[in-house]
PDB file of C-alpha atoms and ligand atoms in Angstrom:
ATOM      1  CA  UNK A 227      -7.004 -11.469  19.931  1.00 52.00           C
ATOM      2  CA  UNK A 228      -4.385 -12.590  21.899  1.00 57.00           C
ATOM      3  CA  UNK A 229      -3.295  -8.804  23.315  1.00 71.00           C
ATOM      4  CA  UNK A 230      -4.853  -5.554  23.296  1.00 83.00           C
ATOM      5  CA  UNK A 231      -2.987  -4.220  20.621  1.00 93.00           C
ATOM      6  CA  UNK A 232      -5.391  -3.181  17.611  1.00 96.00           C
ATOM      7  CA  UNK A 233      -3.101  -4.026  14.577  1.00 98.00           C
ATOM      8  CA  UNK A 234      -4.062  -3.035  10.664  1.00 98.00           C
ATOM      9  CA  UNK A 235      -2.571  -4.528   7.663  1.00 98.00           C
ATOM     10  CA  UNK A 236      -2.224  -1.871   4.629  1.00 98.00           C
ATOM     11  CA  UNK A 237      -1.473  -4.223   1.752  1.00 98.00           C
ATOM     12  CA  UNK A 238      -1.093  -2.689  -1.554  1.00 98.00           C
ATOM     13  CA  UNK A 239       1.642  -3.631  -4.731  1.00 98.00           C
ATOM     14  CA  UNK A 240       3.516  -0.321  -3.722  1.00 98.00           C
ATOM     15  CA  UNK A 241       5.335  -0.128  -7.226  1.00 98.00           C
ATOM     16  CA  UNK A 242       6.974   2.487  -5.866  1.00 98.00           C
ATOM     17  CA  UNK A 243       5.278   3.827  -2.974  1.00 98.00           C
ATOM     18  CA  UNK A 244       3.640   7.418  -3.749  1.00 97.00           C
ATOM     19  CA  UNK A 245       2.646  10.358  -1.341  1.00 97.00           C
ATOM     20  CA  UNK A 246      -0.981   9.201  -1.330  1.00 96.00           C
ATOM     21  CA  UNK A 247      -0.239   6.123   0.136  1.00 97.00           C
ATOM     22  CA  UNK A 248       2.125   8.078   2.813  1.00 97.00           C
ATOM     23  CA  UNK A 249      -0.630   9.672   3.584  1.00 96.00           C
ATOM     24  CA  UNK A 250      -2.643   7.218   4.310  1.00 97.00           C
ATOM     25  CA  UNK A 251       0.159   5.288   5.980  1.00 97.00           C
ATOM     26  CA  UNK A 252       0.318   8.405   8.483  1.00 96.00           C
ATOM     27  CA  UNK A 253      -3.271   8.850   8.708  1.00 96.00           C
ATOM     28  CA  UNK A 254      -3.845   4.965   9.655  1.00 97.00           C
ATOM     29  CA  UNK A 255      -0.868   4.616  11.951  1.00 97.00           C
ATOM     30  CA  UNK A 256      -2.260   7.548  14.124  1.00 96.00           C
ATOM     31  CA  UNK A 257      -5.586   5.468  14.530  1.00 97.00           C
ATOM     32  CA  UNK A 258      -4.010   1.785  15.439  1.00 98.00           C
ATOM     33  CA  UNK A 259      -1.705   1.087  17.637  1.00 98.00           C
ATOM     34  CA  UNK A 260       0.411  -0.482  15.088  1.00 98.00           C
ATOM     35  CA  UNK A 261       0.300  -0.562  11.638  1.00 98.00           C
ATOM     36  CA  UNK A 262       1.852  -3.955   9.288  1.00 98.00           C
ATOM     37  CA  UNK A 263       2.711  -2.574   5.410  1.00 98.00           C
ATOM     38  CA  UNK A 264       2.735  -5.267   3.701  1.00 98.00           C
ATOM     39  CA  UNK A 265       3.941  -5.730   0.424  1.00 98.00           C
ATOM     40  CA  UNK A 266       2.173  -8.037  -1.432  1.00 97.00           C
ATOM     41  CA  UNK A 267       1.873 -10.020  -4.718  1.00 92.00           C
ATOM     42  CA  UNK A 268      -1.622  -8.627  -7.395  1.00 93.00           C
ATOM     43  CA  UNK A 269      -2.194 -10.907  -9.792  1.00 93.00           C
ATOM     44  CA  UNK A 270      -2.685  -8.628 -12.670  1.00 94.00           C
ATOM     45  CA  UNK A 271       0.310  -6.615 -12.530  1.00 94.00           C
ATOM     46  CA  UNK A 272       3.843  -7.148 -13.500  1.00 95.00           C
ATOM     47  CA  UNK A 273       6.048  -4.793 -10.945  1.00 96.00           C
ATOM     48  CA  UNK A 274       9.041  -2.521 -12.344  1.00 96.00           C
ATOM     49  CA  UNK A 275      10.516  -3.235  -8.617  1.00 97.00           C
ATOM     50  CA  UNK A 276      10.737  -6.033  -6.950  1.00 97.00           C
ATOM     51  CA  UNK A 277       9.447  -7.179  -3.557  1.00 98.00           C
ATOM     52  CA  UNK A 278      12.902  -6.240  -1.585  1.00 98.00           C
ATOM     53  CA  UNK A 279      13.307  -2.915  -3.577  1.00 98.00           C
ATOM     54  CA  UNK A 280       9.815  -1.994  -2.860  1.00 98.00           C
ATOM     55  CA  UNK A 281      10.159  -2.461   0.432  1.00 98.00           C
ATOM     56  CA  UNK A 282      13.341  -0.457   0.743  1.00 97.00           C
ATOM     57  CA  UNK A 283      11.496   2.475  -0.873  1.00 97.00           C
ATOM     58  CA  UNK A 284       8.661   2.097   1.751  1.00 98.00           C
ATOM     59  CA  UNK A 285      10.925   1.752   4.367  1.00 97.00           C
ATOM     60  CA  UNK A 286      13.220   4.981   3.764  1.00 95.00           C
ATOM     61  CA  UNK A 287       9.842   7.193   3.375  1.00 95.00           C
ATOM     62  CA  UNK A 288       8.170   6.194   6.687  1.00 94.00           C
ATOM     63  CA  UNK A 289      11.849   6.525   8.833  1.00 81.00           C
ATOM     64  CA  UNK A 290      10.145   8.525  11.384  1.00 80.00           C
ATOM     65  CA  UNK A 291       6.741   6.692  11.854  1.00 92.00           C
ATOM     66  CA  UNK A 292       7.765   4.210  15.053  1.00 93.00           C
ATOM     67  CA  UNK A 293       4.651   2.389  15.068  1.00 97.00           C
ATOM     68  CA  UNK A 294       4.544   1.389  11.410  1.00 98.00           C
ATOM     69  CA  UNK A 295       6.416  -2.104   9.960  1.00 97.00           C
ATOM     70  CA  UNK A 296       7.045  -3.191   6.690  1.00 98.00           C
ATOM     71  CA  UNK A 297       6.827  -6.350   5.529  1.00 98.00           C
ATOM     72  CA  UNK A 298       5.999  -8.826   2.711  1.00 98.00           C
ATOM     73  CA  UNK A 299       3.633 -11.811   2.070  1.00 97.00           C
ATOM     74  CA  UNK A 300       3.121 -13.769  -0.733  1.00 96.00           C
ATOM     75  CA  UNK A 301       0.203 -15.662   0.151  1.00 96.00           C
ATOM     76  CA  UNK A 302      -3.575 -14.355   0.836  1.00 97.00           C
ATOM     77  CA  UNK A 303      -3.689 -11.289   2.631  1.00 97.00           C
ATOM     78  CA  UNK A 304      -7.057 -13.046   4.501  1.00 97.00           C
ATOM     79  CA  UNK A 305      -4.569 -15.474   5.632  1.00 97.00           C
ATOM     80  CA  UNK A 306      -1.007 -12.893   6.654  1.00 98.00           C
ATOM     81  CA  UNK A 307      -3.899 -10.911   9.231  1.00 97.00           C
ATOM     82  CA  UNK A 308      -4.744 -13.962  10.871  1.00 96.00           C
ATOM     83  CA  UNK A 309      -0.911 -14.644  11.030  1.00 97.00           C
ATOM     84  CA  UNK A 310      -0.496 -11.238  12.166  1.00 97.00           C
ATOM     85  CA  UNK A 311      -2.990 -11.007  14.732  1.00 96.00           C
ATOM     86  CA  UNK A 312      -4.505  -8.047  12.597  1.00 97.00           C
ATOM     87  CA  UNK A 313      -8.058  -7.042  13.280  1.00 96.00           C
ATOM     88  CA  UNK A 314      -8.100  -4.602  10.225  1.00 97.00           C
ATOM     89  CA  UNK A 315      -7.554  -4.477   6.746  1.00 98.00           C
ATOM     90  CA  UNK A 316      -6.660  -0.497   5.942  1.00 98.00           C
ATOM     91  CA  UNK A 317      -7.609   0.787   1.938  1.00 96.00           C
ATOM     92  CA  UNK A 318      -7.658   3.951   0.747  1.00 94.00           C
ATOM     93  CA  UNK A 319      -9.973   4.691  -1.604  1.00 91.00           C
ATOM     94  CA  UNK A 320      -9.421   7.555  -4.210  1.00 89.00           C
ATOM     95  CA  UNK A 321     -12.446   8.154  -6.241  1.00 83.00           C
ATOM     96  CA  UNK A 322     -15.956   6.307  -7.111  1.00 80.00           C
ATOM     97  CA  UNK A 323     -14.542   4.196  -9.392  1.00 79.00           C
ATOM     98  CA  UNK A 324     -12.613   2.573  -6.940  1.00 83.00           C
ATOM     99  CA  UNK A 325     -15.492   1.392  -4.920  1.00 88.00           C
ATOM    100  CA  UNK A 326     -17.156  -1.787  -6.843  1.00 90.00           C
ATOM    101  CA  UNK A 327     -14.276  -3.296  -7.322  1.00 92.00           C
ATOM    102  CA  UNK A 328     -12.982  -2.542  -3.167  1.00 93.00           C
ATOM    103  CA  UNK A 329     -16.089  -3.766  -1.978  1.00 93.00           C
ATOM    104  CA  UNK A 330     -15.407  -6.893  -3.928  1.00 95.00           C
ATOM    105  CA  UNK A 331     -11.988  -7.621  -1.984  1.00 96.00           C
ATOM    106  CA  UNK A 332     -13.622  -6.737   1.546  1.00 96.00           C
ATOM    107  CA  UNK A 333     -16.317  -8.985   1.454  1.00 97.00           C
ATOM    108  CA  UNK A 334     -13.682 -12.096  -0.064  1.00 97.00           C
ATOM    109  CA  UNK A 335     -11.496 -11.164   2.487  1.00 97.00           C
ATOM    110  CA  UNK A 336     -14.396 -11.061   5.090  1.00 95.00           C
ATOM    111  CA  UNK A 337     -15.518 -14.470   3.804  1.00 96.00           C
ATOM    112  CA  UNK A 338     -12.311 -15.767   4.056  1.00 96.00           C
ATOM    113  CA  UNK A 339     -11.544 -14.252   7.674  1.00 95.00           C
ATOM    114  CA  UNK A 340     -14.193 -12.925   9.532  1.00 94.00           C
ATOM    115  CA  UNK A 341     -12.538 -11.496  12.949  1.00 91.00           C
ATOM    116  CA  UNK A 342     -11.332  -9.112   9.434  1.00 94.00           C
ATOM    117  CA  UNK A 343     -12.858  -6.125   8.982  1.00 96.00           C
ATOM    118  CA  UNK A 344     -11.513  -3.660   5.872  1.00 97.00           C
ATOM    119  CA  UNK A 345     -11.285   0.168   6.951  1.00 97.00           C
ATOM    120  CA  UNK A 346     -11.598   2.558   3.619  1.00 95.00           C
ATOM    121  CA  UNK A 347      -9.865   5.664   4.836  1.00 96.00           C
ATOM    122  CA  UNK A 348     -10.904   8.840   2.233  1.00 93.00           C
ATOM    123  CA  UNK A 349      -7.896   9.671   0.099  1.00 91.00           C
ATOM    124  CA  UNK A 350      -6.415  13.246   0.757  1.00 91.00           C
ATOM    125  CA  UNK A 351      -8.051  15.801  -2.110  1.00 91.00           C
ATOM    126  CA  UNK A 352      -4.886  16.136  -3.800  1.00 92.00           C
ATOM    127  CA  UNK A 353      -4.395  12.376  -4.557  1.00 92.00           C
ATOM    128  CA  UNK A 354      -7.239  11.701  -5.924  1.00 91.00           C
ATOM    129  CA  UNK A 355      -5.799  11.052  -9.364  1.00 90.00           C
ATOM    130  CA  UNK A 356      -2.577   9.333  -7.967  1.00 94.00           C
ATOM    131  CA  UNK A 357      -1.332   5.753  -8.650  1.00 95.00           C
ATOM    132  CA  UNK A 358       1.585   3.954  -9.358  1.00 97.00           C
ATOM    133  CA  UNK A 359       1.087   3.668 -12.790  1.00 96.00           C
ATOM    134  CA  UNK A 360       1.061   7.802 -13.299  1.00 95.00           C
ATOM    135  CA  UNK A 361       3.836   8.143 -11.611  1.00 96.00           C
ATOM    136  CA  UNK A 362       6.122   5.442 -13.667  1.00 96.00           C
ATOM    137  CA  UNK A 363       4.186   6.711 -16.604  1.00 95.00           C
ATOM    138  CA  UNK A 364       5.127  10.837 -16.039  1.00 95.00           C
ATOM    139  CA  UNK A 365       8.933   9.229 -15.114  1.00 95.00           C
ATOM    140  CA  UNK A 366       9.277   7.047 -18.577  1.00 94.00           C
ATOM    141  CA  UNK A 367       8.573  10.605 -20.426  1.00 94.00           C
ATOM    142  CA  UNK A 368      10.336  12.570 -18.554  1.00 92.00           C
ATOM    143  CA  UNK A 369       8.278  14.020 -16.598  1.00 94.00           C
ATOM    144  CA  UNK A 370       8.759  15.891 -13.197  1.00 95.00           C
ATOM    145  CA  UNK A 371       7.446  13.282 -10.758  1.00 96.00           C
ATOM    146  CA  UNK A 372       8.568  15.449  -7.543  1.00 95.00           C
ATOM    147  CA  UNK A 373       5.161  16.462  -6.481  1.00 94.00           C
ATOM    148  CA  UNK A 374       4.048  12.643  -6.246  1.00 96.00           C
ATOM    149  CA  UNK A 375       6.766  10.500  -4.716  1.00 97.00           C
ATOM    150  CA  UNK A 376       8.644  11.276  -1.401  1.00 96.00           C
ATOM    151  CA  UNK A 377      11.852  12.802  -1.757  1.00 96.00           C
ATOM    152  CA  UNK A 378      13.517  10.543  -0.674  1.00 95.00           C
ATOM    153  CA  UNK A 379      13.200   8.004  -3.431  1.00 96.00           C
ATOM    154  CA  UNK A 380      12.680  10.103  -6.492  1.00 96.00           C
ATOM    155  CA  UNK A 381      16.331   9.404  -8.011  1.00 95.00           C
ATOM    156  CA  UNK A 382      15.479   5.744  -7.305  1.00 96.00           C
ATOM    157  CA  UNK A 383      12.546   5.866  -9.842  1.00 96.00           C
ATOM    158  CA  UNK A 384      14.121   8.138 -12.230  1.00 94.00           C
ATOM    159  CA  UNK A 385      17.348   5.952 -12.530  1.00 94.00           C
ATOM    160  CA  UNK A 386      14.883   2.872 -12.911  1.00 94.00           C
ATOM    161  CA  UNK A 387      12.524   4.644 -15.420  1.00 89.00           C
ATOM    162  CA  UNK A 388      15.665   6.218 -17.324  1.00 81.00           C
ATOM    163  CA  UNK A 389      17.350   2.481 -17.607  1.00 60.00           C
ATOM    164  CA  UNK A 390      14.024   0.596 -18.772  1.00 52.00           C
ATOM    165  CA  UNK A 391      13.138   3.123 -21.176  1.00 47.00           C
TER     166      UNK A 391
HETATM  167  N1  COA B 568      -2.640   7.070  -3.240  1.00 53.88           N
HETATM  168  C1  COA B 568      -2.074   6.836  -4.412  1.00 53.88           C
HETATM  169  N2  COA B 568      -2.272   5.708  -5.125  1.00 53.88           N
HETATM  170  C2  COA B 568      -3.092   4.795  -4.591  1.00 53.88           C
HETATM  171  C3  COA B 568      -3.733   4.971  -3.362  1.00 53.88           C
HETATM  172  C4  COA B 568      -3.474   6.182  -2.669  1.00 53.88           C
HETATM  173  N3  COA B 568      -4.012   6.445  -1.493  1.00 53.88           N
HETATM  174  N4  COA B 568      -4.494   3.902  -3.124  1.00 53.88           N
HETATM  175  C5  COA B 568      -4.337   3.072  -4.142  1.00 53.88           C
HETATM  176  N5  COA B 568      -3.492   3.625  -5.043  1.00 53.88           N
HETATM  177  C6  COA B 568      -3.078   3.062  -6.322  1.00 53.88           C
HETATM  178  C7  COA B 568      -2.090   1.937  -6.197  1.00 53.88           C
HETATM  179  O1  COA B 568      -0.756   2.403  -6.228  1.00 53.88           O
HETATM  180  C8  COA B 568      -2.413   1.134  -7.422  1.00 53.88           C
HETATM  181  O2  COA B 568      -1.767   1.731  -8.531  1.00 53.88           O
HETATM  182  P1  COA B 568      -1.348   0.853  -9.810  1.00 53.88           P
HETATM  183  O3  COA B 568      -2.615   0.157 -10.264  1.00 53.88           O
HETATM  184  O4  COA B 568      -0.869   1.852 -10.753  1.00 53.88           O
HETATM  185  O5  COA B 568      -0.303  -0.127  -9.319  1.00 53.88           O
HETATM  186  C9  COA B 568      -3.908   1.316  -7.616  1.00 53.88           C
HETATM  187  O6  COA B 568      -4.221   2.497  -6.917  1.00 53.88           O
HETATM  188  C10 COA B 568      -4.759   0.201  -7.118  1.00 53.88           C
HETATM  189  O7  COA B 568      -4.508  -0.004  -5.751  1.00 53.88           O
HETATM  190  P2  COA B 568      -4.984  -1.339  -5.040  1.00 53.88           P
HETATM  191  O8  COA B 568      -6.378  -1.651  -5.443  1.00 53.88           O
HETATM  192  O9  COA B 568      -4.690  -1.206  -3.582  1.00 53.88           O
HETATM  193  O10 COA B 568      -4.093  -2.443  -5.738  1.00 53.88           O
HETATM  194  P3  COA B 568      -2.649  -2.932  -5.371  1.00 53.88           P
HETATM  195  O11 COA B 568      -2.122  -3.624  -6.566  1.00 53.88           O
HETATM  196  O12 COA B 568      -1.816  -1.842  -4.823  1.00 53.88           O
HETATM  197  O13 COA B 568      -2.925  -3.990  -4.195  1.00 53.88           O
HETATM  198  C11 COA B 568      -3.473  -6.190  -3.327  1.00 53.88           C
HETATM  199  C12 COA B 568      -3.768  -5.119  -4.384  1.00 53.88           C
HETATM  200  C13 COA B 568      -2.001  -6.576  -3.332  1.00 53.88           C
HETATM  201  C14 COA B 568      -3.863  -5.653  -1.952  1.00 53.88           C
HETATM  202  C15 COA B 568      -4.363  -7.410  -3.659  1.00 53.88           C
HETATM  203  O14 COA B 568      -4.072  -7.835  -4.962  1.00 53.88           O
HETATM  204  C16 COA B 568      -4.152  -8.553  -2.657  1.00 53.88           C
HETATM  205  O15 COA B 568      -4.739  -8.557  -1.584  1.00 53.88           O
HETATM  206  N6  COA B 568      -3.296  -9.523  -3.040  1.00 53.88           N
HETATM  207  C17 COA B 568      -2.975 -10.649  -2.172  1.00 53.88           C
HETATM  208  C18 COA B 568      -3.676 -11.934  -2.629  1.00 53.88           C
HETATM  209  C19 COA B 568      -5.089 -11.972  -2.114  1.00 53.88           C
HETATM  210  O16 COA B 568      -5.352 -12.052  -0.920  1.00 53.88           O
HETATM  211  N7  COA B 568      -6.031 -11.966  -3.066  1.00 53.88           N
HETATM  212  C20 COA B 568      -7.435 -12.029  -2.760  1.00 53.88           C
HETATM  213  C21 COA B 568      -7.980 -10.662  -2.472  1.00 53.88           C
HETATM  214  S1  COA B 568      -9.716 -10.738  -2.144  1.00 53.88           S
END
């Protein structure tokens, strides 16, 4: 490490952003001294925003968080810490299910880049259920998708949702 800073990735498709991942966003940024959001590329999914659009979401929900960036890679995220000076990889993990295939990613990513360790932080109660895909899912059907999303960017994923469907 080239400062003292302790810096944490929290990489994630963020298609849009949802309150559990604010929350976890708040919860890790109090911890590290700085915090890199990254938005990156899965393999498996096909996003309904893209890269610059999700990032604009992110960025208007965490307006008051000084210590917390967001960004974009396209590469391996083992690779984007070591670019970032990052000592930490930050996950939140909702509910059991989620583990096997977690554990998976840490220990690639630890193979690939071992100054990088992954933190799990425990996802608040309420979020357990939440992802991405329930939220464009309640939105496509009409659904009332205000207790899931930040304010701020719940016309953003209506107007989407409305258009596409
Ligand atoms: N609150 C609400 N939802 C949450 C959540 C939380 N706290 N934590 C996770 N979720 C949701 C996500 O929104 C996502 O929902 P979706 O499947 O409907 O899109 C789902 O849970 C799964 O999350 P996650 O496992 O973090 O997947 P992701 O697609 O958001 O991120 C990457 C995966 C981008 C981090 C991973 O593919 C990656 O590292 N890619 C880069 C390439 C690379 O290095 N590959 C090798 C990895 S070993």
């Amino acid at each position: 490490m080239k400062h003292n800073m302790r810096i944490a990735i929290y990489p994630g498709s963020f298609d849009p952003v949802t309150l559990g991942h604010l929350d976890i966003i708040k919860r890790a940024s109090a911890v590290f001294d700085k915090l890199i959001v990254a938005v990156m590329h899965n393999q498996n999914k096909v996003p309904m925003f893209d890269t610059e659009e999700r990032m604009e979401l992110l960025r208007r929900t965490i307006n008051n968080l000084p210590n917390v960036e967001i960004t974009s890679f396209g590469g391996l995220l083992a690779d984007y810490a070591r670019q970032q000076d990052a000592c930490a990889i930050i996950k939140g993990l909702r509910a059991v299910s989620d583990f096997e295939y977690e554990f998976q990613m840490a220990l690639a990513n630890r193979k690939l880049n071992p100054e990088l360790d992954t933190v799990f932080l425990m996802t608040s109660a309420e979020y357990m259920y939440l992802s991405s895909s329930v939220v464009k899912d309640i939105a496509v059907h009409g659904g009332n998708i205000a207790g899931f999303v930040p304010a701020e960017i719940l016309d953003d994923i209506m107007l989407r949702t409305r258009k596409d469907g």
